Amino acid sequence: MRKNKLKAAIIGKDARTNAIERCLEKSNRIQTPIGKLSDWKNEKAGAAKENVLRKAQELKPDFVIVGPEEPLAEGIVDEIQEKLGIPCIGPTRELAQLEASKAFTRSLLSKHRIQGNPEYRVFHNLEGVEEYAKELGGYVIKPDGLTGGKGVKISDVHLFSVQNGVDYCKELLSHGHPAVVIEEKLDGEEFSLQSFCDGTNVVDMVLVQDHKRAYEGDIGPNTGGMGSYSCENHSLPFLLPRHVQEASAINRAVAQALLAETGQKYKGILYGGFMVTRAGVRLLEYNARFGDPETLNVLSLLKTDFVDICEAIIQGSLGEQSVEFERKATVCKYIVPDGYPDNPVKGERIDLSGVPKQSDQLKIYHAAVEEKSGELYLSGSRAVAFVGIGKNLSHAQSVAEEAASAVKGPVFHRRDIGTTELIQHRIAHMQSLLAEEDFRELLRNHY
Ligand code: AMP
Ligand code: GLY
């Protein structure tokens, strides 16, 4: 029987977890406040786990949602489920390898003949690294293990010779990474497709494009994500319907492959980071949880009761659950400390008094900020996210931009995210990759 007034608890402390919490709170099927099991920060994994288990035992939630990747990779879901019998939205440690080990994921796709891998090889030592990098020409080096999206280095962007590449592999292998993946450097546009998954059924969310580079014009170091947008038609301006289908088919096939490979059901969010290239859609990486910032876009649009979706994931009935999103556009912009990501200022005060109040068209999420006596202080990472929601991108962009640019303090943000100029740039990039006929279809579909 459908239970009313469920108790939920969350793990994590960031804008994404805050968005999850607010989405739960909108449901009249949930008891508030939502339980907080752990920030999962500044604690050793062992101590953090013990604290989570103790708190969960006290709170006795009906289910737990895990926000960030570290607790998943540490096996928090296994412990909560096995020791306390509480179901979780988030995969077990074995399944979370999908994010925690790029070698695992590349091999999974190869073994199960799932389309989407670039040319790649996994190395456990330096033997053959130099030859493979030379053979590929353009190459990308990825450490096996979690790196907060910052460990990937690309030839001609971060590595300027084959020797640079070999040295980077050496550094990674001698600093605790069990392996490195070297793969073909792809050219194309990136996008994120997040799907709810109950182990068997896979239901896609709205497509989002994140912006990983720190500075305007997609230059500078990689970050956790400076901002993101989604469109009112739930696709993206540089994608053809067949590209969306290809990405969706990969998520579905991966859910099946995980079940076949491990005998376990993946219950949570399958987040595919894809690139549309000349040759079709390629998988860059998987994340085993909601994206940050992508969650801020998609959950702002979710019309279906989120608690119904969580329940369907747990019960394995996602196939019978309708999942609807509003037909609106969203633009998310993060303000980050000056110097982010390499050398961010910390402890400085920021002033949000000039920012418009939250409304149906503006959502504000706190991330790496400390609140002391009503004032906000930077703690060194992405600080505050502003999400504009509107009938089209231009509207959503102006709402987010007005809010982000009103913050005073030693911070910056990417003014170009969601602007017509940057979108046109993405479309022009696709023109250089797609056949003429496909490009004409792209223009017909969107504008
Ligand atoms: P990942 O953590 O695997 O998503 O990689 C981080 C970033 O590196 C991605 O968002 C891309 O911008 C870039 N990247 C990853 N893999 C490739 C690839 N094979 N070719 C070109 N760029 C890549
Ligand atoms: N948007 C990048 C991430 O969530 O890892």
Tab-separated table of C-alpha atoms and ligand atoms in Angstrom:
chain	number	residue	atom	x	y	z
A	1	MET	CA	0.000	0.000	0.000
A	2	ARG	CA	1.174	3.503	-0.787
A	3	LYS	CA	2.509	5.033	2.400
A	4	ASN	CA	1.954	8.681	3.153
A	5	LYS	CA	4.243	10.979	5.102
A	6	LEU	CA	7.502	9.206	4.418
A	7	LYS	CA	10.726	10.129	6.179
A	8	ALA	CA	13.647	10.894	3.875
A	9	ALA	CA	17.288	11.589	4.690
A	10	ILE	CA	20.145	12.908	2.581
A	11	ILE	CA	23.942	12.694	2.524
A	12	GLY	CA	25.974	15.628	1.217
A	13	LYS	CA	26.228	19.384	1.511
A	14	ASP	CA	26.318	21.212	-1.774
A	15	ALA	CA	23.953	22.995	-4.142
A	16	ARG	CA	22.913	19.693	-5.723
A	17	THR	CA	21.965	18.123	-2.379
A	18	ASN	CA	20.166	21.329	-1.484
A	19	ALA	CA	18.149	21.072	-4.736
A	20	ILE	CA	17.285	17.440	-3.938
A	21	GLU	CA	16.174	18.451	-0.453
A	22	ARG	CA	13.963	21.250	-1.752
A	23	CYS	CA	12.438	18.949	-4.346
A	24	LEU	CA	11.559	16.441	-1.606
A	25	GLU	CA	10.094	19.213	0.541
A	26	LYS	CA	7.659	20.184	-2.236
A	27	SER	CA	5.960	16.801	-1.870
A	28	ASN	CA	3.055	16.486	0.511
A	29	ARG	CA	4.111	12.867	1.000
A	30	ILE	CA	7.171	13.752	3.052
A	31	GLN	CA	7.852	14.665	6.669
A	32	THR	CA	9.888	17.847	7.092
A	33	PRO	CA	12.574	18.752	7.876
A	34	ILE	CA	14.462	16.258	5.727
A	35	GLY	CA	17.006	14.289	7.785
A	36	LYS	CA	20.672	15.150	7.273
A	37	LEU	CA	22.971	12.209	7.808
A	38	SER	CA	26.311	13.781	6.909
A	39	ASP	CA	27.991	16.607	5.000
A	40	TRP	CA	30.626	14.026	4.049
A	41	LYS	CA	33.320	16.686	4.231
A	42	ASN	CA	36.447	17.132	6.351
A	43	GLU	CA	36.041	13.680	7.836
A	44	LYS	CA	37.891	10.435	7.193
A	45	ALA	CA	35.648	7.988	5.302
A	46	GLY	CA	35.583	5.511	8.216
A	47	ALA	CA	34.429	8.130	10.725
A	48	ALA	CA	31.941	9.601	8.253
A	49	LYS	CA	30.417	6.152	7.688
A	50	GLU	CA	30.050	5.492	11.406
A	51	ASN	CA	28.355	8.846	11.872
A	52	VAL	CA	25.973	8.169	9.008
A	53	LEU	CA	24.992	4.778	10.404
A	54	ARG	CA	24.479	6.164	13.910
A	55	LYS	CA	22.334	9.064	12.664
A	56	ALA	CA	20.339	6.819	10.341
A	57	GLN	CA	19.639	4.469	13.239
A	58	GLU	CA	18.327	7.410	15.271
A	59	LEU	CA	16.254	8.986	12.495
A	60	LYS	CA	14.970	5.744	10.957
A	61	PRO	CA	14.256	7.254	7.525
A	62	ASP	CA	12.168	5.305	4.992
A	63	PHE	CA	14.859	5.985	2.403
A	64	VAL	CA	18.174	7.795	1.942
A	65	ILE	CA	19.366	9.826	-1.067
A	66	VAL	CA	23.107	10.143	-1.584
A	67	GLY	CA	24.184	13.436	-3.236
A	68	PRO	CA	27.940	13.292	-3.971
A	69	GLU	CA	30.119	10.518	-5.393
A	70	GLU	CA	32.614	9.925	-2.551
A	71	PRO	CA	30.208	8.164	-0.143
A	72	LEU	CA	28.975	5.960	-3.011
A	73	ALA	CA	32.519	4.946	-3.913
A	74	GLU	CA	33.167	4.229	-0.211
A	75	GLY	CA	30.215	1.837	-0.113
A	76	ILE	CA	27.870	3.829	2.124
A	77	VAL	CA	24.832	2.349	0.349
A	78	ASP	CA	25.988	-1.231	1.044
A	79	GLU	CA	26.301	-0.416	4.745
A	80	ILE	CA	22.985	1.415	5.106
A	81	GLN	CA	21.121	-1.303	3.256
A	82	GLU	CA	22.855	-4.309	4.829
A	83	LYS	CA	23.205	-3.086	8.408
A	84	LEU	CA	19.989	-1.086	8.742
A	85	GLY	CA	17.751	-2.396	5.969
A	86	ILE	CA	17.013	1.136	4.750
A	87	PRO	CA	16.714	1.482	0.955
A	88	CYS	CA	18.858	4.059	-0.838
A	89	ILE	CA	18.719	6.142	-3.991
A	90	GLY	CA	22.297	5.568	-5.066
A	91	PRO	CA	24.240	2.500	-6.200
A	92	THR	CA	26.293	0.060	-4.116
A	93	ARG	CA	30.076	0.281	-4.109
A	94	GLU	CA	30.407	-2.322	-6.853
A	95	LEU	CA	27.963	-0.503	-9.118
A	96	ALA	CA	29.415	2.913	-8.259
A	97	GLN	CA	32.612	1.824	-10.039
A	98	LEU	CA	30.773	3.168	-13.052
A	99	GLU	CA	31.998	6.576	-11.876
A	100	ALA	CA	34.884	5.666	-9.577
A	101	SER	CA	36.752	3.664	-12.220
A	102	LYS	CA	36.957	4.876	-15.781
A	103	ALA	CA	38.735	1.610	-16.677
A	104	PHE	CA	35.751	-0.398	-15.349
A	105	THR	CA	33.307	1.624	-17.448
A	106	ARG	CA	35.284	1.514	-20.686
A	107	SER	CA	35.685	-2.266	-20.264
A	108	LEU	CA	31.983	-2.700	-19.448
A	109	LEU	CA	30.982	-1.012	-22.697
A	110	SER	CA	33.507	-3.032	-24.709
A	111	LYS	CA	32.565	-6.351	-23.153
A	112	HIS	CA	28.835	-5.794	-23.680
A	113	ARG	CA	29.331	-4.353	-27.153
A	114	ILE	CA	27.686	-1.060	-26.272
A	115	GLN	CA	28.300	1.705	-28.812
A	116	GLY	CA	29.979	4.850	-27.559
A	117	ASN	CA	33.582	4.109	-26.528
A	118	PRO	CA	36.342	6.047	-28.250
A	119	GLU	CA	39.579	4.171	-29.034
A	120	TYR	CA	41.128	3.502	-25.621
A	121	ARG	CA	43.543	1.384	-23.616
A	122	VAL	CA	44.013	0.845	-19.905
A	123	PHE	CA	47.569	0.974	-18.500
A	124	HIS	CA	48.736	-0.291	-15.108
A	125	ASN	CA	52.351	0.692	-15.761
A	126	LEU	CA	54.243	2.829	-18.263
A	127	GLU	CA	54.922	0.022	-20.701
A	128	GLY	CA	53.509	0.954	-24.096
A	129	VAL	CA	52.228	4.402	-23.001
A	130	GLU	CA	54.537	6.350	-25.288
A	131	GLU	CA	53.788	4.181	-28.331
A	132	TYR	CA	50.018	4.358	-27.761
A	133	ALA	CA	50.010	8.143	-27.318
A	134	LYS	CA	51.990	8.433	-30.571
A	135	GLU	CA	49.650	6.048	-32.358
A	136	LEU	CA	46.573	8.040	-31.304
A	137	GLY	CA	48.002	11.431	-32.213
A	138	GLY	CA	45.449	13.463	-30.246
A	139	TYR	CA	45.102	11.730	-26.880
A	140	VAL	CA	43.468	12.172	-23.473
A	141	ILE	CA	44.811	10.833	-20.164
A	142	LYS	CA	42.381	9.930	-17.397
A	143	PRO	CA	43.286	8.700	-13.926
A	144	ASP	CA	41.334	5.728	-12.630
A	145	GLY	CA	39.647	6.918	-9.444
A	146	LEU	CA	37.677	9.946	-8.296
A	147	THR	CA	39.254	13.323	-9.041
A	148	GLY	CA	36.342	15.762	-8.867
A	149	GLY	CA	36.374	16.160	-12.649
A	150	LYS	CA	39.831	17.722	-12.525
A	151	GLY	CA	42.285	14.917	-13.322
A	152	VAL	CA	41.712	14.598	-17.062
A	153	LYS	CA	44.447	16.050	-19.292
A	154	ILE	CA	44.247	16.518	-23.035
A	155	SER	CA	46.987	16.725	-25.648
A	156	ASP	CA	47.580	20.237	-27.033
A	157	VAL	CA	45.413	21.650	-24.237
A	158	HIS	CA	47.248	20.554	-21.093
A	159	LEU	CA	49.964	18.257	-22.445
A	160	PHE	CA	52.185	19.589	-25.192
A	161	SER	CA	54.279	16.565	-26.151
A	162	VAL	CA	54.166	12.797	-25.878
A	163	GLN	CA	56.810	13.121	-23.129
A	164	ASN	CA	54.458	15.390	-21.157
A	165	GLY	CA	51.844	12.637	-21.453
A	166	VAL	CA	54.240	9.926	-20.273
A	167	ASP	CA	55.309	12.118	-17.334
A	168	TYR	CA	51.678	12.700	-16.359
A	169	CYS	CA	50.956	8.946	-16.433
A	170	LYS	CA	54.033	8.363	-14.283
A	171	GLU	CA	52.836	10.957	-11.776
A	172	LEU	CA	49.349	9.412	-11.606
A	173	LEU	CA	50.575	5.831	-11.240
A	174	SER	CA	53.036	6.779	-8.507
A	175	HIS	CA	50.406	8.813	-6.619
A	176	GLY	CA	47.908	6.107	-5.812
A	177	HIS	CA	45.962	5.694	-9.050
A	178	PRO	CA	45.819	1.971	-9.865
A	179	ALA	CA	45.560	2.610	-13.603
A	180	VAL	CA	45.281	5.271	-16.267
A	181	VAL	CA	43.045	5.261	-19.301
A	182	ILE	CA	44.502	6.735	-22.470
A	183	GLU	CA	41.970	7.445	-25.156
A	184	GLU	CA	41.426	9.111	-28.479
A	185	LYS	CA	40.878	12.874	-28.306
A	186	LEU	CA	37.421	13.583	-29.642
A	187	ASP	CA	36.050	16.743	-31.198
A	188	GLY	CA	32.448	17.718	-30.627
A	189	GLU	CA	29.930	19.223	-28.242
A	190	GLU	CA	29.392	17.832	-24.763
A	191	PHE	CA	26.065	17.151	-23.093
A	192	SER	CA	24.677	15.393	-20.039
A	193	LEU	CA	21.869	12.878	-20.034
A	194	GLN	CA	20.759	11.875	-16.549
A	195	SER	CA	18.316	8.999	-16.184
A	196	PHE	CA	16.424	7.630	-13.215
A	197	CYS	CA	17.113	3.906	-12.958
A	198	ASP	CA	15.491	1.188	-10.824
A	199	GLY	CA	17.866	-1.525	-11.980
A	200	THR	CA	15.747	-2.516	-14.966
A	201	ASN	CA	13.753	0.517	-16.097
A	202	VAL	CA	15.488	3.683	-17.229
A	203	VAL	CA	13.657	7.031	-17.479
A	204	ASP	CA	15.487	9.989	-19.013
A	205	MET	CA	15.545	13.508	-17.650
A	206	VAL	CA	15.872	16.759	-19.591
A	207	LEU	CA	19.170	17.143	-21.493
A	208	VAL	CA	21.623	19.682	-20.108
A	209	GLN	CA	24.892	21.224	-21.242
A	210	ASP	CA	27.425	21.944	-18.504
A	211	HIS	CA	30.436	24.279	-18.865
A	212	LYS	CA	33.520	22.680	-17.345
A	213	ARG	CA	36.132	25.272	-18.270
A	214	ALA	CA	36.676	28.063	-15.777
A	215	TYR	CA	36.643	31.055	-18.108
A	216	GLU	CA	34.427	32.608	-20.759
A	217	GLY	CA	34.858	31.207	-24.259
A	218	ASP	CA	35.585	27.701	-22.832
A	219	ILE	CA	39.174	28.370	-21.888
A	220	GLY	CA	41.176	27.816	-18.697
A	221	PRO	CA	41.349	24.883	-16.314
A	222	ASN	CA	38.624	22.271	-15.882
A	223	THR	CA	36.295	22.799	-12.930
A	224	GLY	CA	33.444	20.917	-11.286
A	225	GLY	CA	31.143	22.863	-13.675
A	226	MET	CA	30.649	26.640	-13.913
A	227	GLY	CA	27.032	26.534	-15.023
A	228	SER	CA	24.611	24.845	-17.355
A	229	TYR	CA	21.480	25.292	-19.421
A	230	SER	CA	18.516	23.317	-20.700
A	231	CYS	CA	15.947	24.196	-23.368
A	232	GLU	CA	12.162	24.297	-23.386
A	233	ASN	CA	12.027	21.385	-25.880
A	234	HIS	CA	14.140	19.294	-23.451
A	235	SER	CA	16.817	18.735	-26.126
A	236	LEU	CA	19.805	20.967	-26.942
A	237	PRO	CA	20.293	23.271	-29.948
A	238	PHE	CA	23.210	21.248	-31.360
A	239	LEU	CA	21.599	17.796	-31.197
A	240	LEU	CA	19.527	15.889	-33.741
A	241	PRO	CA	16.791	13.563	-32.454
A	242	ARG	CA	18.967	10.601	-33.395
A	243	HIS	CA	21.754	11.855	-31.135
A	244	VAL	CA	19.347	11.989	-28.210
A	245	GLN	CA	18.231	8.448	-29.020
A	246	GLU	CA	21.822	7.220	-29.198
A	247	ALA	CA	22.643	8.632	-25.749
A	248	SER	CA	19.425	7.247	-24.303
A	249	ALA	CA	20.152	3.808	-25.780
A	250	ILE	CA	23.610	3.843	-24.164
A	251	ASN	CA	22.136	4.589	-20.710
A	252	ARG	CA	19.631	1.744	-21.153
A	253	ALA	CA	22.252	-0.712	-22.345
A	254	VAL	CA	24.562	0.217	-19.476
A	255	ALA	CA	21.831	-0.466	-16.880
A	256	GLN	CA	21.360	-3.926	-18.401
A	257	ALA	CA	25.088	-4.571	-18.620
A	258	LEU	CA	25.559	-3.616	-14.956
A	259	LEU	CA	22.879	-6.084	-13.921
A	260	ALA	CA	24.383	-8.824	-16.086
A	261	GLU	CA	27.893	-8.087	-14.845
A	262	THR	CA	27.230	-7.772	-11.100
A	263	GLY	CA	23.832	-9.409	-10.528
A	264	GLN	CA	22.885	-6.203	-8.686
A	265	LYS	CA	20.220	-3.665	-9.550
A	266	TYR	CA	21.463	-0.128	-10.077
A	267	LYS	CA	19.044	2.079	-8.142
A	268	GLY	CA	19.706	5.742	-8.559
A	269	ILE	CA	20.838	8.191	-11.184
A	270	LEU	CA	22.732	7.123	-14.295
A	271	TYR	CA	24.430	10.249	-15.521
A	272	GLY	CA	26.095	9.894	-18.900
A	273	GLY	CA	28.550	12.596	-19.967
A	274	PHE	CA	28.481	12.425	-23.760
A	275	MET	CA	30.005	14.149	-26.747
A	276	VAL	CA	28.319	14.399	-30.132
A	277	THR	CA	31.036	13.975	-32.744
A	278	ARG	CA	31.315	13.602	-36.508
A	279	ALA	CA	30.905	9.845	-36.027
A	280	GLY	CA	27.916	10.029	-33.670
A	281	VAL	CA	27.541	10.083	-29.893
A	282	ARG	CA	30.511	9.036	-27.744
A	283	LEU	CA	30.635	8.440	-24.010
A	284	LEU	CA	33.152	10.566	-22.090
A	285	GLU	CA	32.329	9.324	-18.620
A	286	TYR	CA	29.618	8.098	-16.304
A	287	ASN	CA	28.658	9.577	-12.990
A	288	ALA	CA	26.756	7.476	-10.490
A	289	ARG	CA	24.711	10.327	-9.012
A	290	PHE	CA	22.976	13.569	-9.865
A	291	GLY	CA	25.153	16.124	-11.669
A	292	ASP	CA	26.185	19.404	-10.156
A	293	PRO	CA	25.080	21.812	-11.681
A	294	GLU	CA	22.805	19.727	-13.976
A	295	THR	CA	20.470	18.776	-11.102
A	296	LEU	CA	19.722	22.427	-10.485
A	297	ASN	CA	18.363	22.662	-14.042
A	298	VAL	CA	16.355	19.456	-14.153
A	299	LEU	CA	14.871	19.414	-10.673
A	300	SER	CA	13.682	23.008	-11.158
A	301	LEU	CA	11.473	21.640	-13.956
A	302	LEU	CA	10.242	18.390	-12.409
A	303	LYS	CA	6.426	18.344	-12.318
A	304	THR	CA	6.012	14.790	-10.986
A	305	ASP	CA	6.163	14.278	-7.230
A	306	PHE	CA	9.832	13.421	-6.605
A	307	VAL	CA	8.865	11.125	-3.723
A	308	ASP	CA	6.761	9.022	-6.130
A	309	ILE	CA	9.846	8.665	-8.343
A	310	CYS	CA	12.075	7.682	-5.397
A	311	GLU	CA	9.495	5.114	-4.317
A	312	ALA	CA	9.294	3.701	-7.848
A	313	ILE	CA	13.106	3.402	-7.989
A	314	ILE	CA	13.128	1.514	-4.701
A	315	GLN	CA	10.204	-0.759	-5.617
A	316	GLY	CA	11.396	-1.355	-9.177
A	317	SER	CA	8.206	0.091	-10.668
A	318	LEU	CA	9.709	2.983	-12.626
A	319	GLY	CA	8.255	1.458	-15.792
A	320	GLU	CA	4.742	2.335	-14.595
A	321	GLN	CA	5.631	5.759	-13.200
A	322	SER	CA	5.009	8.816	-15.377
A	323	VAL	CA	7.800	11.407	-15.102
A	324	GLU	CA	7.088	14.903	-16.397
A	325	PHE	CA	9.102	18.097	-16.713
A	326	GLU	CA	7.874	21.626	-17.419
A	327	ARG	CA	8.394	22.872	-20.978
A	328	LYS	CA	10.617	25.747	-19.914
A	329	ALA	CA	14.265	26.702	-20.353
A	330	THR	CA	16.752	26.983	-17.473
A	331	VAL	CA	20.150	28.618	-17.082
A	332	CYS	CA	22.369	28.017	-14.053
A	333	LYS	CA	25.385	30.180	-13.229
A	334	TYR	CA	27.763	29.591	-10.362
A	335	ILE	CA	29.715	32.375	-8.739
A	336	VAL	CA	33.135	31.083	-7.688
A	337	PRO	CA	35.977	32.619	-5.636
A	338	ASP	CA	38.664	34.594	-7.488
A	339	GLY	CA	41.492	32.175	-8.297
A	340	TYR	CA	39.151	29.147	-8.555
A	341	PRO	CA	39.856	26.302	-9.224
A	342	ASP	CA	43.657	26.334	-8.708
A	343	ASN	CA	44.159	28.978	-6.066
A	344	PRO	CA	40.796	30.166	-4.728
A	345	VAL	CA	40.501	32.911	-2.114
A	346	LYS	CA	38.917	31.633	1.103
A	347	GLY	CA	37.260	33.183	4.114
A	348	GLU	CA	36.292	36.393	2.299
A	349	ARG	CA	32.784	37.803	2.743
A	350	ILE	CA	30.344	38.046	-0.155
A	351	ASP	CA	27.296	40.279	-0.245
A	352	LEU	CA	24.069	39.098	-1.871
A	353	SER	CA	21.928	42.049	-0.741
A	354	GLY	CA	21.629	43.370	-4.314
A	355	VAL	CA	20.395	40.011	-5.709
A	356	PRO	CA	16.672	39.782	-6.580
A	357	LYS	CA	14.570	37.613	-4.252
A	358	GLN	CA	13.828	33.992	-5.106
A	359	SER	CA	10.683	33.489	-7.182
A	360	ASP	CA	9.154	31.076	-9.716
A	361	GLN	CA	11.793	32.258	-12.161
A	362	LEU	CA	14.859	32.504	-9.904
A	363	LYS	CA	16.226	29.831	-7.576
A	364	ILE	CA	19.314	30.363	-5.412
A	365	TYR	CA	21.353	27.475	-4.020
A	366	HIS	CA	24.201	27.795	-1.548
A	367	ALA	CA	27.236	25.579	-2.137
A	368	ALA	CA	30.731	26.259	-0.703
A	369	VAL	CA	29.792	29.124	1.641
A	370	GLU	CA	29.832	29.372	5.416
A	371	GLU	CA	27.097	31.347	7.107
A	372	LYS	CA	28.173	33.330	10.191
A	373	SER	CA	25.813	35.801	11.886
A	374	GLY	CA	23.747	36.136	8.741
A	375	GLU	CA	26.781	36.860	6.527
A	376	LEU	CA	28.177	34.569	3.828
A	377	TYR	CA	31.863	33.678	3.575
A	378	LEU	CA	33.640	31.861	0.734
A	379	SER	CA	35.018	28.450	1.611
A	380	GLY	CA	37.103	27.886	-1.525
A	381	SER	CA	34.957	26.127	-4.116
A	382	ARG	CA	31.861	26.905	-6.208
A	383	ALA	CA	30.003	29.279	-3.897
A	384	VAL	CA	26.407	30.074	-4.898
A	385	ALA	CA	24.324	28.933	-7.885
A	386	PHE	CA	21.651	31.054	-9.524
A	387	VAL	CA	19.079	29.320	-11.716
A	388	GLY	CA	16.925	31.349	-14.087
A	389	ILE	CA	13.771	29.662	-15.374
A	390	GLY	CA	11.930	31.103	-18.366
A	391	LYS	CA	9.846	30.464	-21.465
A	392	ASN	CA	13.041	30.360	-23.539
A	393	LEU	CA	16.814	30.433	-23.075
A	394	SER	CA	17.141	34.137	-23.559
A	395	HIS	CA	14.670	34.815	-20.743
A	396	ALA	CA	16.243	32.242	-18.392
A	397	GLN	CA	19.725	33.592	-19.178
A	398	SER	CA	18.847	37.175	-18.333
A	399	VAL	CA	17.320	36.151	-14.986
A	400	ALA	CA	20.405	34.119	-13.992
A	401	GLU	CA	22.823	36.783	-15.228
A	402	GLU	CA	21.081	39.608	-13.386
A	403	ALA	CA	21.318	37.642	-10.137
A	404	ALA	CA	24.915	36.399	-10.530
A	405	SER	CA	26.266	39.806	-11.508
A	406	ALA	CA	24.631	41.445	-8.471
A	407	VAL	CA	26.892	39.570	-6.023
A	408	LYS	CA	29.574	41.739	-4.449
A	409	GLY	CA	32.921	40.326	-3.330
A	410	PRO	CA	36.044	38.604	-4.718
A	411	VAL	CA	34.130	36.279	-7.060
A	412	PHE	CA	33.599	35.722	-10.772
A	413	HIS	CA	31.165	33.842	-12.987
A	414	ARG	CA	30.809	32.996	-16.666
A	415	ARG	CA	28.613	35.639	-18.240
A	416	ASP	CA	28.540	33.709	-21.507
A	417	ILE	CA	26.600	30.636	-20.284
A	418	GLY	CA	23.211	30.424	-21.999
A	419	THR	CA	23.793	33.445	-24.257
A	420	THR	CA	22.731	33.409	-27.913
A	421	GLU	CA	26.323	34.121	-28.872
A	422	LEU	CA	27.692	31.014	-27.164
A	423	ILE	CA	24.850	28.829	-28.490
A	424	GLN	CA	25.550	30.083	-32.028
A	425	HIS	CA	29.180	29.200	-31.498
A	426	ARG	CA	28.173	25.632	-30.530
A	427	ILE	CA	25.957	25.366	-33.609
A	428	ALA	CA	28.788	26.620	-35.841
A	429	HIS	CA	31.029	23.963	-34.287
A	430	MET	CA	28.477	21.311	-35.290
A	431	GLN	CA	28.377	22.739	-38.802
A	432	SER	CA	32.064	21.912	-39.093
A	433	LEU	CA	31.372	18.306	-38.030
A	434	LEU	CA	28.018	17.262	-39.511
A	435	ALA	CA	27.162	16.384	-43.105
A	436	GLU	CA	25.380	19.265	-44.850
A	437	GLU	CA	22.041	17.478	-44.882
A	438	ASP	CA	22.237	16.739	-41.139
A	439	PHE	CA	23.170	20.314	-40.382
A	440	ARG	CA	20.128	21.570	-42.337
A	441	GLU	CA	17.961	19.228	-40.245
A	442	LEU	CA	19.527	20.638	-37.094
A	443	LEU	CA	18.617	24.188	-38.079
A	444	ARG	CA	15.063	23.143	-39.044
A	445	ASN	CA	14.560	21.395	-35.699
A	446	HIS	CA	15.596	24.278	-33.531
A	447	TYR	CA	15.293	27.781	-34.833
B	1	AMP	P1	35.633	13.331	-17.870
B	1	AMP	O1	35.934	13.483	-16.401
B	1	AMP	O2	35.977	12.002	-18.415
B	1	AMP	O3	34.239	13.783	-18.246
B	1	AMP	O4	36.577	14.400	-18.581
B	1	AMP	C1	36.590	15.768	-18.220
B	1	AMP	C2	36.534	16.627	-19.450
B	1	AMP	O5	37.610	16.296	-20.316
B	1	AMP	C3	35.281	16.392	-20.295
B	1	AMP	O6	34.213	17.157	-19.850
B	1	AMP	C4	35.766	16.802	-21.670
B	1	AMP	O7	35.740	18.205	-21.793
B	1	AMP	C5	37.188	16.365	-21.675
B	1	AMP	N1	37.310	15.023	-22.289
B	1	AMP	C6	37.155	13.824	-21.678
B	1	AMP	N2	37.348	12.797	-22.529
B	1	AMP	C7	37.642	13.351	-23.721
B	1	AMP	C8	37.949	12.821	-25.013
B	1	AMP	N3	38.039	11.504	-25.231
B	1	AMP	N4	38.201	13.703	-26.014
B	1	AMP	C9	38.155	15.029	-25.806
B	1	AMP	N5	37.867	15.591	-24.622
B	1	AMP	C10	37.616	14.765	-23.578
B	2	GLY	N1	28.583	18.436	-13.896
B	2	GLY	C1	29.698	17.662	-13.557
B	2	GLY	C2	29.479	16.730	-12.449
B	2	GLY	O1	28.461	16.728	-11.786
B	2	GLY	O2	30.372	15.936	-12.196
